[in-house]
Coordinates of C-alpha atoms in Angstrom, one line a residue:
Chain A
M1 CA -72.5 145.8 43.5
Y2 CA -75.4 147.0 45.5
F3 CA -76.4 149.3 42.6
L4 CA -75.9 146.4 40.1
L5 CA -78.4 144.4 42.0
E6 CA -80.9 147.2 42.3
L7 CA -80.6 147.9 38.4
K8 CA -81.0 143.9 38.0
E9 CA -84.0 144.1 40.2
G10 CA -85.4 147.3 38.4
L11 CA -84.9 145.6 35.0
A12 CA -86.8 142.6 35.7
I13 CA -89.5 144.7 37.5
S14 CA -89.7 146.8 34.2
F15 CA -90.0 144.0 31.9
K16 CA -92.9 142.5 33.9
A17 CA -94.6 146.0 33.7
I18 CA -94.2 146.4 30.2
R19 CA -95.4 142.9 29.4
A20 CA -98.3 143.5 31.8
N21 CA -99.3 146.5 29.9
K22 CA -98.3 145.5 26.1
M23 CA -100.8 147.8 24.4
R24 CA -100.0 150.8 26.3
S25 CA -96.1 150.4 26.1
V26 CA -96.1 149.7 22.3
L27 CA -98.4 152.9 21.8
T28 CA -95.7 154.8 23.8
M29 CA -92.9 153.5 22.4
L30 CA -94.3 154.5 19.0
G31 CA -93.3 157.9 19.7
I32 CA -89.9 157.2 20.3
V33 CA -89.8 154.9 17.2
I34 CA -91.0 157.4 15.0
G35 CA -88.2 160.0 16.7
I36 CA -85.4 157.6 16.4
V37 CA -86.4 156.6 12.6
S38 CA -86.6 160.4 11.8
V39 CA -83.3 161.2 13.4
T40 CA -81.2 158.5 12.1
V41 CA -82.6 158.5 8.5
M42 CA -82.0 162.4 8.5
A43 CA -78.5 162.0 9.8
T44 CA -77.8 159.3 7.3
A45 CA -79.4 161.6 4.5
I46 CA -77.2 164.4 5.5
E47 CA -73.9 162.0 5.5
G48 CA -75.1 161.3 2.1
I49 CA -75.0 165.0 1.0
N50 CA -71.5 165.2 2.7
R51 CA -69.9 162.7 1.2
A52 CA -71.6 163.4 -2.5
F53 CA -70.3 166.8 -2.1
E54 CA -66.7 165.3 -1.2
E55 CA -66.7 162.9 -3.9
S56 CA -67.6 165.8 -6.4
A57 CA -65.0 168.0 -5.1
A58 CA -62.7 165.5 -5.4
A59 CA -62.9 165.8 -9.1
F60 CA -60.4 169.0 -8.9
G61 CA -57.9 166.6 -7.5
P62 CA -56.3 166.7 -4.2
N63 CA -53.1 167.6 -5.3
V64 CA -54.0 170.1 -8.2
M65 CA -53.8 174.1 -7.8
Y66 CA -55.8 176.4 -10.4
V67 CA -54.2 179.6 -10.8
Q68 CA -56.8 182.0 -12.1
R69 CA -57.7 185.7 -12.2
F70 CA -59.9 185.4 -9.1
Q71 CA -59.9 183.4 -5.8
W72 CA -62.8 180.9 -5.4
A73 CA -65.4 181.7 -3.1
S74 CA -63.9 185.2 -2.1
N75 CA -65.8 188.5 -2.1
E76 CA -63.5 190.3 -4.5
D77 CA -65.9 192.4 -6.8
W78 CA -66.5 191.4 -10.4
E79 CA -65.2 194.9 -11.6
T80 CA -61.7 194.4 -10.0
I81 CA -61.3 190.8 -11.4
R82 CA -62.4 192.2 -14.8
N83 CA -59.8 194.6 -14.8
R84 CA -56.9 192.6 -14.0
K85 CA -54.6 191.4 -16.3
P86 CA -55.4 188.0 -18.0
L87 CA -53.1 185.4 -17.2
E88 CA -50.4 184.4 -20.2
A89 CA -49.6 180.8 -21.2
Y90 CA -46.0 181.8 -21.3
Y91 CA -46.1 181.7 -17.3
V92 CA -46.2 177.9 -17.7
D93 CA -42.4 177.9 -18.9
R94 CA -41.5 180.4 -16.1
I95 CA -43.3 178.5 -13.3
Q96 CA -41.6 175.1 -14.4
R97 CA -38.3 176.4 -14.6
R98 CA -38.5 178.1 -10.8
A99 CA -40.7 175.7 -9.1
T100 CA -39.3 173.1 -7.0
L101 CA -42.5 171.3 -5.6
L102 CA -44.4 170.9 -8.6
N103 CA -44.3 168.1 -11.1
A104 CA -46.7 169.4 -13.6
V105 CA -47.6 172.8 -14.9
A106 CA -50.2 173.0 -17.9
P107 CA -52.0 175.8 -19.2
V108 CA -55.9 175.5 -20.2
V109 CA -57.9 177.7 -22.2
F110 CA -61.8 177.2 -22.9
T111 CA -64.7 177.5 -25.1
G112 CA -67.7 176.2 -25.7
R113 CA -68.8 174.7 -29.0
R114 CA -70.6 171.9 -31.0
V115 CA -69.2 168.5 -31.5
A116 CA -70.5 165.9 -33.8
Y117 CA -69.9 162.4 -35.1
G118 CA -71.8 160.9 -37.7
T119 CA -75.5 162.1 -37.0
K120 CA -74.8 162.5 -33.2
S121 CA -73.8 165.7 -31.8
V122 CA -73.3 167.8 -28.5
E123 CA -74.1 171.5 -28.5
N124 CA -72.3 172.7 -25.7
A125 CA -69.1 170.8 -25.3
I126 CA -66.4 172.6 -23.1
I127 CA -63.1 172.7 -25.7
S128 CA -60.1 173.1 -24.0
G129 CA -56.7 173.9 -25.1
T130 CA -53.9 172.4 -23.0
T131 CA -50.6 170.4 -23.4
D132 CA -49.6 166.8 -22.7
Q133 CA -48.7 167.8 -19.1
Y134 CA -52.4 168.5 -18.3
I135 CA -53.1 164.6 -17.4
Y136 CA -50.3 165.0 -14.5
A137 CA -52.0 168.4 -13.4
S138 CA -55.7 167.4 -13.0
G139 CA -57.9 165.5 -10.9
T140 CA -59.0 163.2 -14.0
L141 CA -57.7 160.0 -15.2
L142 CA -57.6 158.3 -18.6
K143 CA -60.0 155.6 -19.2
D144 CA -59.0 154.2 -22.9
G145 CA -56.4 155.1 -25.3
R146 CA -53.7 157.7 -24.3
F147 CA -53.4 161.5 -23.5
F148 CA -51.8 163.5 -26.5
T149 CA -48.1 163.5 -26.7
A150 CA -45.6 166.2 -26.1
E151 CA -44.8 166.1 -30.0
E152 CA -48.6 166.1 -30.8
S153 CA -49.1 169.2 -28.3
A154 CA -45.9 171.1 -29.6
G155 CA -47.0 170.4 -33.2
G156 CA -50.7 171.6 -32.7
R157 CA -52.1 168.3 -34.2
L158 CA -55.9 167.5 -34.7
V159 CA -56.1 165.2 -32.1
C160 CA -58.2 165.0 -29.2
V161 CA -59.1 163.3 -25.7
I162 CA -63.0 163.4 -24.8
G163 CA -64.8 163.1 -21.7
G164 CA -67.3 160.7 -20.3
T165 CA -70.6 162.5 -21.2
I166 CA -69.3 163.0 -24.6
V167 CA -68.3 159.3 -25.3
E168 CA -71.8 158.4 -24.2
N169 CA -73.5 160.7 -26.5
L170 CA -71.3 160.5 -29.5
F171 CA -70.3 156.7 -29.3
P172 CA -72.7 155.0 -27.6
A173 CA -72.1 151.6 -29.1
E174 CA -68.7 152.2 -30.6
D175 CA -65.2 152.4 -29.4
P176 CA -64.3 156.2 -30.0
V177 CA -60.3 155.6 -29.9
G178 CA -59.0 156.4 -33.5
K179 CA -62.4 158.0 -34.8
T180 CA -62.6 161.3 -36.1
I181 CA -65.3 163.7 -34.6
R182 CA -65.8 167.1 -35.8
V183 CA -65.4 170.2 -33.5
A184 CA -67.0 173.1 -34.9
G185 CA -66.6 172.0 -37.9
H186 CA -62.7 170.9 -37.6
P187 CA -61.8 167.4 -37.5
F188 CA -60.2 165.9 -34.8
T189 CA -58.9 162.3 -34.1
V190 CA -59.8 160.8 -30.9
V191 CA -56.8 159.4 -29.1
G192 CA -58.0 158.7 -25.6
T193 CA -60.9 159.0 -23.3
M194 CA -61.6 160.0 -19.8
E195 CA -63.0 158.2 -17.0
K196 CA -66.6 159.6 -16.2
Q197 CA -66.5 161.8 -12.8
G198 CA -70.1 162.4 -12.5
G199 CA -71.1 164.4 -9.2
L200 CA -71.9 168.0 -8.8
F201 CA -68.8 169.4 -10.8
G202 CA -68.1 166.4 -13.2
E203 CA -69.4 167.8 -16.2
F204 CA -67.5 170.7 -16.0
T205 CA -64.2 169.4 -14.8
S206 CA -64.1 166.4 -17.1
D207 CA -67.1 164.8 -18.4
L208 CA -68.3 167.5 -20.9
R209 CA -64.6 168.2 -22.1
I210 CA -62.8 167.9 -25.3
H211 CA -59.0 168.1 -24.7
I212 CA -57.0 169.4 -27.6
P213 CA -53.4 170.5 -28.0
I214 CA -53.2 174.4 -27.3
D215 CA -51.7 175.5 -30.4
A216 CA -54.4 173.7 -32.3
F217 CA -56.9 175.8 -30.0
D218 CA -55.2 179.2 -30.7
T219 CA -55.3 178.8 -34.5
R220 CA -58.8 177.0 -34.8
F221 CA -60.6 179.0 -32.1
G222 CA -58.6 182.5 -31.8
D223 CA -55.8 182.8 -29.1
R224 CA -57.2 185.8 -27.1
H225 CA -58.5 183.6 -24.1
D226 CA -57.8 183.9 -20.7
V227 CA -55.5 181.2 -19.4
M228 CA -56.0 178.9 -16.4
I229 CA -53.1 177.2 -15.3
Q230 CA -53.6 174.1 -13.8
V231 CA -50.5 172.9 -11.4
G232 CA -50.0 169.3 -10.0
V233 CA -48.1 169.2 -6.8
A234 CA -45.6 166.1 -6.5
D235 CA -46.4 165.5 -2.7
K236 CA -50.0 165.8 -1.7
Q237 CA -48.5 166.6 2.1
K238 CA -46.7 169.6 0.7
M239 CA -49.8 171.3 -0.8
E240 CA -49.3 174.6 1.4
D241 CA -45.5 174.8 0.8
A242 CA -46.6 174.6 -2.7
A243 CA -49.1 177.1 -2.6
I244 CA -46.6 179.7 -1.0
E245 CA -44.0 179.1 -3.6
L246 CA -46.3 179.2 -6.1
E247 CA -47.7 182.6 -5.1
G248 CA -44.2 183.8 -5.0
I249 CA -43.6 182.8 -8.4
M250 CA -46.9 184.4 -9.7
R251 CA -46.2 187.6 -7.8
N252 CA -42.8 187.9 -9.4
I253 CA -43.9 187.2 -12.9
R254 CA -46.8 189.6 -12.7
H255 CA -44.3 192.4 -11.0
I256 CA -46.6 192.8 -7.9
A257 CA -44.4 194.9 -5.4
P258 CA -44.3 193.9 -1.7
G259 CA -47.3 194.7 0.5
K260 CA -49.8 194.9 -2.7
P261 CA -52.6 192.4 -2.9
N262 CA -52.5 189.5 -5.4
D263 CA -54.2 190.2 -8.8
F264 CA -54.7 186.3 -9.1
G265 CA -56.1 183.5 -7.4
I266 CA -54.4 180.2 -6.3
N267 CA -57.4 177.6 -6.0
Q268 CA -57.7 174.2 -4.8
Q269 CA -60.3 171.8 -3.7
E270 CA -60.0 172.5 -0.3
I271 CA -61.5 176.0 -0.8
L272 CA -64.5 174.2 -1.9
M273 CA -64.9 172.2 1.2
Q274 CA -64.1 175.4 3.4
V275 CA -67.3 176.7 1.8
F276 CA -69.5 173.8 2.0
G277 CA -68.5 173.0 5.7
P278 CA -70.6 175.8 7.2
I279 CA -73.4 175.1 4.7
S280 CA -73.4 171.6 5.5
L281 CA -73.5 172.5 9.2
V282 CA -76.4 174.7 8.8
I283 CA -78.4 171.9 6.8
A284 CA -77.4 169.2 9.6
S285 CA -78.6 171.6 12.6
I286 CA -81.7 172.4 10.8
G287 CA -82.6 169.0 9.7
L288 CA -81.7 167.2 13.2
F289 CA -83.4 170.0 15.2
I290 CA -86.9 169.3 13.2
T291 CA -86.4 165.6 13.4
G292 CA -85.4 166.2 17.0
L293 CA -88.6 167.6 18.0
S294 CA -90.2 164.4 16.9
L295 CA -88.0 162.8 19.6
F296 CA -89.2 165.1 22.2
V297 CA -92.7 164.6 21.3
G298 CA -91.8 160.8 22.0
G299 CA -90.2 161.9 25.5
I300 CA -93.3 163.5 26.5
G301 CA -95.2 160.3 25.7
I302 CA -92.8 158.4 27.7
M303 CA -93.4 160.8 30.7
N304 CA -96.9 160.9 30.6
I305 CA -97.1 157.2 30.8
M306 CA -94.8 157.2 33.7
F307 CA -96.7 159.4 35.6
V308 CA -99.6 157.2 35.3
S309 CA -97.7 154.2 35.6
V310 CA -96.4 155.8 39.2
T311 CA -99.9 156.4 40.4
E312 CA -101.1 153.3 39.4
R313 CA -98.6 151.5 41.3
T314 CA -98.8 153.6 44.3
R315 CA -99.8 150.9 46.5
E316 CA -96.9 148.8 45.3
I317 CA -94.3 151.6 45.9
G318 CA -95.8 151.8 49.4
I319 CA -95.3 148.2 49.7
R320 CA -91.8 148.1 48.6
K321 CA -90.9 151.0 51.0
A322 CA -92.4 149.2 53.7
I323 CA -90.1 146.2 53.5
G324 CA -86.9 148.4 52.9
A325 CA -86.8 149.7 49.7
K326 CA -85.1 152.9 49.8
R327 CA -85.8 156.1 47.6
R328 CA -83.1 155.7 45.4
T329 CA -84.1 152.1 44.8
I330 CA -87.5 153.5 44.0
L331 CA -86.1 156.0 41.5
I332 CA -84.0 153.6 39.9
Q333 CA -86.7 151.3 39.2
F334 CA -88.8 154.0 37.7
L335 CA -85.9 155.3 35.8
T336 CA -85.0 151.9 34.3
E337 CA -88.4 151.5 33.3
A338 CA -88.5 154.7 31.3
A339 CA -85.0 153.8 29.9
A340 CA -86.0 150.5 28.9
L341 CA -89.1 151.6 27.1
C342 CA -87.1 154.3 25.5
L343 CA -84.3 151.9 24.5
L344 CA -86.6 149.1 23.0
G345 CA -88.4 152.2 20.7
G346 CA -85.0 153.0 20.0
L347 CA -83.9 149.6 18.9
I348 CA -87.3 149.3 16.9
G349 CA -86.5 152.4 15.3
L350 CA -83.1 151.5 14.2
A351 CA -84.5 148.3 12.7
I352 CA -87.0 150.4 10.7
A353 CA -84.4 153.2 9.8
F354 CA -81.9 150.6 8.5
P355 CA -84.0 149.5 5.6
L356 CA -84.9 153.2 4.9
S357 CA -81.3 154.2 4.9
L358 CA -81.0 151.6 2.1
I359 CA -83.4 153.6 0.0
V360 CA -81.6 157.1 0.5
D361 CA -78.7 155.1 -0.5
Q362 CA -80.1 155.2 -4.0
F363 CA -80.2 158.5 -4.4
L364 CA -76.9 159.7 -2.1
P365 CA -73.8 157.6 -1.6
T366 CA -74.1 156.9 1.7
A367 CA -74.9 154.1 4.6
M368 CA -75.9 154.6 7.8
P369 CA -72.8 155.3 9.9
L370 CA -72.2 153.3 13.0
S371 CA -71.7 156.1 14.8
V372 CA -75.1 157.1 14.3
V373 CA -76.3 153.6 15.4
F374 CA -74.7 154.5 18.8
I375 CA -75.9 157.6 19.1
A376 CA -79.3 156.6 18.4
I377 CA -79.0 154.2 21.0
L378 CA -77.3 156.7 23.6
I379 CA -80.2 159.3 22.6
S380 CA -83.0 157.1 23.5
L381 CA -81.4 156.1 26.6
T382 CA -81.1 159.8 27.7
V383 CA -84.5 160.7 26.5
G384 CA -86.0 157.7 28.5
L385 CA -83.8 158.9 31.7
I386 CA -84.9 162.6 31.2
S387 CA -88.3 162.0 30.5
G388 CA -88.6 159.3 33.6
F389 CA -86.8 161.3 36.1
L390 CA -89.9 163.7 37.3
P391 CA -92.2 160.6 37.6
A392 CA -89.6 158.4 39.3
Y393 CA -88.6 161.5 41.5
R394 CA -92.4 161.7 42.7
A395 CA -92.4 157.8 43.3
A396 CA -89.1 158.0 45.0
R397 CA -90.5 160.7 47.5
M398 CA -94.0 159.2 48.2
D399 CA -94.8 158.8 51.9
P400 CA -95.1 155.0 52.7
V401 CA -98.0 155.4 54.8
E402 CA -100.1 157.3 52.6
A403 CA -98.9 155.1 49.5
L404 CA -100.2 152.0 51.5
R405 CA -103.6 153.5 52.1
H406 CA -104.0 154.0 48.6
E407 CA -106.6 152.1 47.1
Chain B
M1 CA -82.9 144.6 76.9
N2 CA -85.9 146.6 75.8
I3 CA -86.3 146.1 71.7
I4 CA -88.7 149.0 71.8
E5 CA -88.7 152.0 74.2
L6 CA -91.4 154.8 73.6
T7 CA -91.4 157.6 75.7
N8 CA -94.1 160.4 75.6
I9 CA -94.8 159.8 72.0
E10 CA -97.0 162.7 70.2
K11 CA -98.2 162.7 66.6
T12 CA -99.9 165.8 65.4
Y13 CA -101.3 165.8 61.9
D14 CA -101.9 169.1 60.1
M15 CA -105.2 169.0 58.5
G16 CA -104.4 172.2 56.6
G17 CA -104.9 175.9 57.5
A18 CA -104.4 176.2 61.6
E19 CA -106.6 172.9 62.1
Q20 CA -104.3 170.0 63.7
V21 CA -105.3 166.7 64.9
Q22 CA -103.5 165.2 67.6
A23 CA -103.8 161.2 66.9
L24 CA -101.4 160.4 69.7
Q25 CA -100.9 161.9 73.1
G26 CA -98.1 161.3 74.8
I27 CA -97.7 157.3 74.9
S28 CA -95.0 155.5 76.4
L29 CA -94.4 151.8 76.5
T30 CA -91.6 149.2 76.3
L31 CA -91.4 145.9 74.8
T32 CA -88.8 143.3 75.5
K33 CA -87.7 140.3 73.4
N34 CA -90.0 137.3 73.0
E35 CA -93.0 139.5 74.0
Y36 CA -96.5 139.0 72.2
V37 CA -98.2 141.9 72.4
A38 CA -101.7 143.2 71.2
I39 CA -102.5 146.7 70.7
M40 CA -106.1 147.2 70.8
G41 CA -108.7 150.2 70.5
P42 CA -111.6 151.5 68.6
S43 CA -111.0 153.1 65.1
G44 CA -109.7 156.5 65.6
S45 CA -108.1 155.6 69.0
G46 CA -104.5 156.0 67.3
K47 CA -103.5 152.5 66.8
S48 CA -102.7 152.9 63.2
T49 CA -100.7 155.9 63.9
L50 CA -98.9 154.3 66.8
M51 CA -98.4 151.1 64.5
N52 CA -96.9 153.3 61.7
I53 CA -94.6 155.0 64.1
I54 CA -93.3 151.6 65.6
G55 CA -92.9 150.2 62.3
C56 CA -90.7 153.4 61.4
L57 CA -93.2 154.2 58.5
D58 CA -93.6 157.6 60.2
T59 CA -91.8 159.6 62.6
P60 CA -93.3 160.8 66.0
T61 CA -93.9 164.8 66.2
K62 CA -92.4 164.8 69.8
G63 CA -91.1 162.3 72.2
S64 CA -88.2 159.7 71.9
Y65 CA -88.3 156.0 70.2
L66 CA -85.5 154.0 70.9
F67 CA -85.2 150.8 68.6
N68 CA -82.7 148.3 70.1
G69 CA -81.1 151.4 71.8
L70 CA -81.0 153.6 68.6
S71 CA -83.0 156.9 68.4
V72 CA -85.6 156.6 65.3
S73 CA -86.8 159.9 66.0
D74 CA -83.6 161.3 64.6
M75 CA -83.4 158.8 61.7
N76 CA -83.4 160.2 57.8
D77 CA -85.6 158.2 55.1
N78 CA -82.7 155.8 54.4
E79 CA -81.9 155.0 57.7
L80 CA -85.6 154.0 58.3
A81 CA -85.9 152.2 55.2
K82 CA -82.9 150.2 56.6
I83 CA -84.7 149.5 60.0
R84 CA -87.7 148.7 58.4
N85 CA -86.0 146.3 56.2
K86 CA -83.7 144.6 58.6
E87 CA -85.6 144.9 61.8
I88 CA -89.3 144.7 61.0
G89 CA -91.5 142.4 59.6
F90 CA -94.9 143.6 58.4
V91 CA -97.8 141.6 58.0
F92 CA -100.9 143.3 56.8
Q93 CA -104.6 143.0 56.8
T94 CA -104.7 142.9 52.7
F95 CA -101.8 140.8 52.4
N96 CA -99.9 143.7 50.1
L97 CA -98.2 141.0 48.0
L98 CA -97.0 142.2 44.5
P99 CA -99.5 140.7 42.4
R100 CA -97.0 140.1 39.1
S101 CA -94.6 138.3 41.5
D102 CA -94.5 134.9 42.4
A103 CA -94.4 133.5 46.1
L104 CA -90.8 133.1 46.1
H105 CA -90.0 136.8 44.6
N106 CA -92.5 138.2 46.8
V107 CA -90.4 136.7 49.8
E108 CA -87.2 137.4 48.4
L109 CA -87.9 141.1 47.9
P110 CA -86.6 142.1 51.4
L111 CA -83.6 140.3 51.0
I112 CA -82.9 141.9 47.5
Y113 CA -83.3 145.3 49.3
G114 CA -81.0 144.0 51.9
G115 CA -78.5 143.5 49.4
I116 CA -78.3 139.7 49.7
P117 CA -76.3 137.7 46.9
S118 CA -78.9 135.7 44.7
G119 CA -77.9 132.1 45.6
E120 CA -78.4 132.9 49.4
R121 CA -81.5 134.8 48.9
K122 CA -83.0 132.0 47.0
R123 CA -82.2 129.4 49.6
R124 CA -83.6 131.6 52.6
A125 CA -86.9 132.4 50.8
M126 CA -87.2 128.6 50.1
E127 CA -86.7 127.9 53.6
T128 CA -89.1 130.5 55.0
L129 CA -91.4 129.3 52.8
E130 CA -91.1 125.7 53.6
N131 CA -91.6 126.8 57.4
V132 CA -95.2 128.3 56.6
Q133 CA -96.2 124.9 54.8
L134 CA -95.8 126.4 51.3
G135 CA -92.8 124.8 49.8
D136 CA -95.1 123.5 47.1
R137 CA -96.6 126.9 45.9
V138 CA -93.2 128.9 45.5
H139 CA -93.9 129.5 41.9
H140 CA -97.6 130.3 42.4
K141 CA -98.5 134.1 41.9
P142 CA -100.8 135.8 44.6
N143 CA -103.9 135.4 42.4
E144 CA -103.2 131.5 42.5
L145 CA -103.4 131.1 46.1
S146 CA -106.4 131.1 48.8
G147 CA -106.4 134.0 51.4
G148 CA -104.8 132.0 54.0
Q149 CA -101.9 131.0 51.7
R150 CA -101.4 134.4 50.6
Q151 CA -101.2 135.7 54.2
R152 CA -98.7 133.0 54.9
V153 CA -96.6 134.2 51.9
A154 CA -96.9 137.7 53.7
V155 CA -96.0 136.1 57.2
A156 CA -92.9 134.3 55.2
R157 CA -91.9 137.8 53.7
A158 CA -92.1 139.4 57.1
L159 CA -89.8 136.5 58.6
V160 CA -87.1 136.0 56.0
T161 CA -85.0 138.8 57.4
K162 CA -85.1 137.6 61.0
P163 CA -86.3 140.6 62.2
S164 CA -86.3 141.9 65.8
I165 CA -90.4 142.2 65.8
I166 CA -93.1 141.1 63.6
L167 CA -95.7 143.9 63.1
A168 CA -99.1 142.4 62.1
D169 CA -102.0 144.7 61.4
E170 CA -105.5 143.0 61.4
P171 CA -103.5 139.9 59.9
T172 CA -107.1 138.2 60.0
G173 CA -109.1 140.9 59.1
N174 CA -109.7 139.7 55.2
L175 CA -109.6 135.9 56.2
D176 CA -112.5 133.9 57.3
S177 CA -112.4 132.8 60.9
K178 CA -111.1 129.1 60.2
T179 CA -108.1 130.3 58.2
G180 CA -107.8 133.3 60.7
E181 CA -107.2 130.6 63.5
E182 CA -104.8 128.9 61.3
I183 CA -102.9 132.0 60.8
M184 CA -103.0 132.8 64.5
A185 CA -101.8 129.4 65.2
L186 CA -98.7 130.2 63.0
F187 CA -98.1 133.2 65.2
E188 CA -98.1 131.2 68.1
D189 CA -95.5 128.8 66.6
L190 CA -93.5 131.9 65.8
H191 CA -93.7 133.3 69.2
R192 CA -92.6 129.9 70.6
Q193 CA -89.5 130.0 68.2
G194 CA -88.6 133.1 70.0
N195 CA -89.9 136.0 67.9
T196 CA -91.2 139.0 69.1
I197 CA -94.7 139.9 68.0
I198 CA -97.1 143.2 67.8
L199 CA -100.4 142.4 67.0
V200 CA -102.7 145.3 66.2
T201 CA -106.6 144.4 65.9
H202 CA -109.7 145.4 67.4
E203 CA -111.1 142.0 67.9
A204 CA -110.8 140.8 71.1
D205 CA -110.9 137.0 70.2
I206 CA -107.7 137.6 67.9
A207 CA -106.0 139.9 70.7
E208 CA -106.6 137.0 73.0
H209 CA -103.8 135.2 71.4
A210 CA -101.5 137.5 72.8
H211 CA -99.9 137.7 76.4
R212 CA -100.2 141.4 77.0
V213 CA -102.6 143.8 76.0
I214 CA -102.3 147.6 75.4
R215 CA -105.7 149.4 75.0
L216 CA -105.8 152.7 73.2
R217 CA -108.0 155.4 73.5
D218 CA -108.1 158.9 72.1
G219 CA -104.4 158.8 71.7
K220 CA -103.7 157.6 75.0
V221 CA -102.9 154.4 76.8
E222 CA -106.0 153.2 78.4
S223 CA -104.6 150.2 80.0
D224 CA -101.5 147.9 79.7
A225 CA -101.8 144.5 81.2
P226 CA -100.9 140.8 81.0
M227 CA -103.7 139.0 79.0
V228 CA -106.2 137.1 81.4
K229 CA -107.4 134.3 79.2
R230 CA -111.1 133.7 79.4
K231 CA -112.3 130.1 79.5
K232 CA -113.9 130.1 76.1
A233 CA -113.5 131.7 73.0
G234 CA -116.5 132.8 71.2
A235 CA -118.1 135.2 73.8
P236 CA -118.9 138.8 72.7
A237 CA -115.9 141.3 72.7
T238 CA -116.1 143.4 75.4
A239 CA -113.5 146.2 73.9

């Protein structure tokens, strides 16, 4: 109760003092304003980078596992990986027969080829040979038309489903469904298109792809390719169990003796997140450290001006002490003043940072997180209390007799 | 009962190194309720030091100081602040009002430090300002008031906590003689109402308003006697 009274009086005095020295207060606050603006904009940008990565990684599908010869982000050397037996398309049937937690398994083989429609073409399209199951075993969605059917897949028909970038390049103004494109000279009829994914990995996972039946792939583009097996897990919550089950099946298929290491990798988007996590942390730490420096400089400015303020008001401090202000009262008064200056600076900083964050939003998928707003307010308060402490402590300890004698 | 009881008070200042200045050299005196005392002495006599000690702004180096029976010599900073707040009303030569606050807030200030809730605070401050005939000036800031009015605000601030003593240090020093007389008349009123007043001054005609005079010289009590009223004010001061 008494503390609140002191705080209220402290606030009233602060605003009087800030008003009485408008120019000085504004200049001092400027340091905090700049500090808060840079910290919040940086935090917003970092949030944007994280979100951009998360959204990009989502292209791999949260419930999809990729069986390959190597493990993502591992330090297995290239020599070892190259000498491993390739994965075979027949694994798909064996996996399907034995797995209980998977709802779709699809082989995928790749090659890069030129595709063309009329006068338009894409040089480096990714031709992926797969089965009708692919659409259930990937992180991508169909946009128009349909995916190819089991019959088309089994029969190796010349049909294809094309990614977003291919659509944009070959069919800027037409509906691609039903048209026939040429893939390295072979005619394929478009039966469907995929949703454009964008992001960091979108071109690779979907946008630049042309999905065709794997048998058509083998006959047109050769069958000596390393096969990747994509697996869709029925229940996203059971990803770990499914990975363990799949590992067992794969070890069995590839006859790996107990105790020997895997000669294949079971990959999922989670791995990318695990790799990115520490990188993002480093970016965030460096970014916030550098911008934090400007806040530190702002804090020094506050401390400096508070020392000036205390010296100027020595007599006032003496008067207050003579009529009964305790040390604590004086301490609170000056701390409140420093905190009020910083808080005001922080709020102004936020008001400037908010429109800036909207500009950042043009480049990165972000918005100033509410947490950043609260943290910014908290930080400016803390800076005020820390930088105000020494001057306030000096004021509180003044000898009333000396202070009253001060001119 | 004695409000103030000083016994062999000494105050020594370190002037750096081994050099020391003994401002008070064994002062003993007692004050009872409703006394009106003037402390006089030339500059350097120790009267400021004595006033600071009586006002609990400073503590003696040696000797005992009992205020209403409580030993001030042993008090810490907070306890001293409390005594100053509740028991002592200061009136300074230079008024010492807060320049950015209006009269009302200046008078309220000791009550704020005393933890009095807002409503009662305002009421008491208003009442006290009316007592010193400033009821119509409560929202004026010090620079909008005349010297005499400022000093009356200061007196109101000293009175508002109903202190045991009022300690006035050269209260007329910055006023012309006419306003000075008005302030002295105000003190007379306060004394008649039962207040205890200590007046520190070097002007004999101001000291004459008191009923007892303590003269200091070189840090010692030179004389302590009831005021002998001269027939007429205006004769040159002898002290």
